[in-house]
Amino acid sequence: MEYRREIAFVFSIEEAIEKLNIIRGHGFSEFDIHIFSKDIRPLQSIKMNTDIHIHVAGNFLDQLLSILLNQNIYEISLRNMNLSSEEMRHYGHGIEQGGIFIIAQHDYPLDKEPKKANVAWKVSNVTD
């Protein structure tokens, strides 16, 4: 099963914002977008003003799993993103070098996109 996704790898906040705007323009909602970086302090403005998921790559849990599984700490950070082992190695190394990894993916397969629910709002007349 193939999922619709877009990946970007950048080294500055300006590039990240530019890529995020492009990704949103391609139909991804903010809930579909994840950002991974060693240092999320420069990403605080994005975190505060959007619903994009910002992840600290190499957090305590990643460190613990890295020791137990004998894997690179930044590869462990990407373990839930449906990436191949080669992609995890490549992007994990990039994060280790100070890059910002952006991934947008829908949680449903390409051939089974969810149907949008039609919600009827009932508004009653309110008088004083």
mmCIF file of C-alpha atoms in Angstrom:
data_model
loop_
_atom_site.group_PDB
_atom_site.id
_atom_site.type_symbol
_atom_site.label_atom_id
_atom_site.label_comp_id
_atom_site.label_asym_id
_atom_site.label_seq_id
_atom_site.Cartn_x
_atom_site.Cartn_y
_atom_site.Cartn_z
ATOM 1 C CA MET A 1 0.000 0.000 0.000
ATOM 2 C CA GLU A 2 1.440 3.351 -1.001
ATOM 3 C CA TYR A 3 0.713 6.500 0.957
ATOM 4 C CA ARG A 4 0.755 10.012 -0.449
ATOM 5 C CA ARG A 5 3.705 11.877 1.006
ATOM 6 C CA GLU A 6 6.174 14.672 0.425
ATOM 7 C CA ILE A 7 9.618 14.989 1.959
ATOM 8 C CA ALA A 8 11.847 18.038 2.225
ATOM 9 C CA PHE A 9 15.233 18.473 3.824
ATOM 10 C CA VAL A 10 16.479 22.006 4.549
ATOM 11 C CA PHE A 11 19.121 23.766 6.606
ATOM 12 C CA SER A 12 17.435 27.059 7.537
ATOM 13 C CA ILE A 13 14.147 28.315 8.964
ATOM 14 C CA GLU A 14 13.507 30.416 5.862
ATOM 15 C CA GLU A 15 13.828 27.348 3.632
ATOM 16 C CA ALA A 16 11.612 25.376 6.015
ATOM 17 C CA ILE A 17 8.846 27.987 5.856
ATOM 18 C CA GLU A 18 9.094 28.101 2.059
ATOM 19 C CA LYS A 19 8.818 24.285 1.831
ATOM 20 C CA LEU A 20 5.926 24.223 4.321
ATOM 21 C CA ASN A 21 3.992 26.703 2.175
ATOM 22 C CA ILE A 22 4.599 24.549 -0.913
ATOM 23 C CA ILE A 23 3.521 21.390 0.928
ATOM 24 C CA ARG A 24 0.345 23.077 2.198
ATOM 25 C CA GLY A 25 -0.334 24.245 -1.348
ATOM 26 C CA HIS A 26 -0.244 20.616 -2.460
ATOM 27 C CA GLY A 27 -3.229 19.818 -0.245
ATOM 28 C CA PHE A 28 -1.659 18.623 2.991
ATOM 29 C CA SER A 29 -3.193 19.888 6.208
ATOM 30 C CA GLU A 30 -1.017 21.017 9.096
ATOM 31 C CA PHE A 31 -1.979 17.840 10.974
ATOM 32 C CA ASP A 32 -0.319 15.773 8.207
ATOM 33 C CA ILE A 33 3.059 17.550 8.528
ATOM 34 C CA HIS A 34 5.912 16.536 10.852
ATOM 35 C CA ILE A 35 9.220 18.356 11.367
ATOM 36 C CA PHE A 36 12.294 16.739 12.946
ATOM 37 C CA SER A 37 15.363 18.643 14.145
ATOM 38 C CA LYS A 38 18.030 18.315 16.839
ATOM 39 C CA ASP A 39 17.330 21.852 17.972
ATOM 40 C CA ILE A 40 13.707 22.966 17.860
ATOM 41 C CA ARG A 41 14.284 26.383 19.443
ATOM 42 C CA PRO A 42 14.425 28.122 16.028
ATOM 43 C CA LEU A 43 11.169 26.353 15.125
ATOM 44 C CA GLN A 44 9.205 27.749 18.096
ATOM 45 C CA SER A 45 7.391 30.342 15.966
ATOM 46 C CA ILE A 46 6.134 27.561 13.679
ATOM 47 C CA LYS A 47 5.148 25.458 16.687
ATOM 48 C CA MET A 48 3.233 28.292 18.363
ATOM 49 C CA ASN A 49 1.359 29.484 15.264
ATOM 50 C CA THR A 50 0.428 26.206 13.533
ATOM 51 C CA ASP A 51 -0.766 22.682 14.208
ATOM 52 C CA ILE A 52 2.340 21.184 12.591
ATOM 53 C CA HIS A 53 3.980 18.441 14.657
ATOM 54 C CA ILE A 54 7.490 19.465 15.753
ATOM 55 C CA HIS A 55 9.706 16.641 17.060
ATOM 56 C CA VAL A 56 13.007 16.852 18.900
ATOM 57 C CA ALA A 57 15.220 14.306 17.199
ATOM 58 C CA GLY A 58 17.382 12.553 19.755
ATOM 59 C CA ASN A 59 15.184 13.015 22.814
ATOM 60 C CA PHE A 60 15.580 10.832 25.917
ATOM 61 C CA LEU A 61 13.379 8.001 24.606
ATOM 62 C CA ASP A 62 15.308 7.987 21.315
ATOM 63 C CA GLN A 63 18.574 7.819 23.274
ATOM 64 C CA LEU A 64 17.338 4.866 25.292
ATOM 65 C CA LEU A 65 16.058 2.998 22.229
ATOM 66 C CA SER A 66 19.299 3.771 20.394
ATOM 67 C CA ILE A 67 21.278 2.015 23.122
ATOM 68 C CA LEU A 68 18.900 -0.950 23.306
ATOM 69 C CA LEU A 69 18.622 -1.433 19.524
ATOM 70 C CA ASN A 70 22.205 -0.408 18.736
ATOM 71 C CA GLN A 71 21.067 2.079 16.079
ATOM 72 C CA ASN A 72 21.810 5.706 15.303
ATOM 73 C CA ILE A 73 19.824 7.993 17.604
ATOM 74 C CA TYR A 74 18.490 10.118 14.732
ATOM 75 C CA GLU A 75 17.373 7.090 12.741
ATOM 76 C CA ILE A 76 15.395 6.004 15.802
ATOM 77 C CA SER A 77 13.658 9.413 15.780
ATOM 78 C CA LEU A 78 12.219 8.668 12.330
ATOM 79 C CA ARG A 79 11.016 5.127 13.122
ATOM 80 C CA ASN A 80 7.262 5.883 12.914
ATOM 81 C CA MET A 81 7.296 7.745 9.593
ATOM 82 C CA ASN A 82 6.940 4.765 7.190
ATOM 83 C CA LEU A 83 10.443 5.290 5.782
ATOM 84 C CA SER A 84 12.696 2.611 4.356
ATOM 85 C CA SER A 85 15.872 1.767 6.279
ATOM 86 C CA GLU A 86 17.930 3.585 3.609
ATOM 87 C CA GLU A 87 15.760 6.704 3.944
ATOM 88 C CA MET A 88 16.014 6.579 7.751
ATOM 89 C CA ARG A 89 19.808 6.334 7.513
ATOM 90 C CA HIS A 90 20.033 9.159 4.957
ATOM 91 C CA TYR A 91 17.721 11.610 6.724
ATOM 92 C CA GLY A 92 18.963 10.599 10.181
ATOM 93 C CA HIS A 93 22.495 11.507 9.101
ATOM 94 C CA GLY A 94 21.219 14.829 7.762
ATOM 95 C CA ILE A 95 19.518 15.640 11.055
ATOM 96 C CA GLU A 96 22.740 14.751 12.846
ATOM 97 C CA GLN A 97 24.516 17.339 10.649
ATOM 98 C CA GLY A 98 22.025 20.039 11.729
ATOM 99 C CA GLY A 99 19.373 19.770 9.023
ATOM 100 C CA ILE A 100 15.614 20.068 9.349
ATOM 101 C CA PHE A 101 13.615 17.093 8.059
ATOM 102 C CA ILE A 102 10.045 17.776 6.917
ATOM 103 C CA ILE A 103 7.628 15.014 6.014
ATOM 104 C CA ALA A 104 3.969 15.289 5.091
ATOM 105 C CA GLN A 105 1.925 12.160 4.676
ATOM 106 C CA HIS A 106 -1.707 11.265 4.732
ATOM 107 C CA ASP A 107 -2.730 8.515 7.114
ATOM 108 C CA TYR A 108 -4.665 6.701 4.423
ATOM 109 C CA PRO A 109 -3.611 4.927 1.217
ATOM 110 C CA LEU A 110 -3.736 6.704 -2.150
ATOM 111 C CA ASP A 111 -6.511 4.479 -3.422
ATOM 112 C CA LYS A 112 -8.696 5.026 -0.354
ATOM 113 C CA GLU A 113 -8.782 8.734 0.334
ATOM 114 C CA PRO A 114 -11.383 9.571 2.968
ATOM 115 C CA LYS A 115 -14.675 11.043 1.905
ATOM 116 C CA LYS A 116 -15.350 14.456 3.288
ATOM 117 C CA ALA A 117 -18.273 14.422 5.646
ATOM 118 C CA ASN A 118 -21.052 16.839 4.908
ATOM 119 C CA VAL A 119 -21.988 18.454 8.157
ATOM 120 C CA ALA A 120 -25.178 20.399 8.318
ATOM 121 C CA TRP A 121 -25.163 23.075 10.953
ATOM 122 C CA LYS A 122 -28.508 23.985 12.375
ATOM 123 C CA VAL A 123 -28.731 27.606 13.340
ATOM 124 C CA SER A 124 -31.756 28.727 15.269
ATOM 125 C CA ASN A 125 -32.999 32.285 15.392
ATOM 126 C CA VAL A 126 -32.111 33.941 18.641
ATOM 127 C CA THR A 127 -34.019 36.987 19.807
ATOM 128 C CA ASP A 128 -33.510 39.152 22.822
#
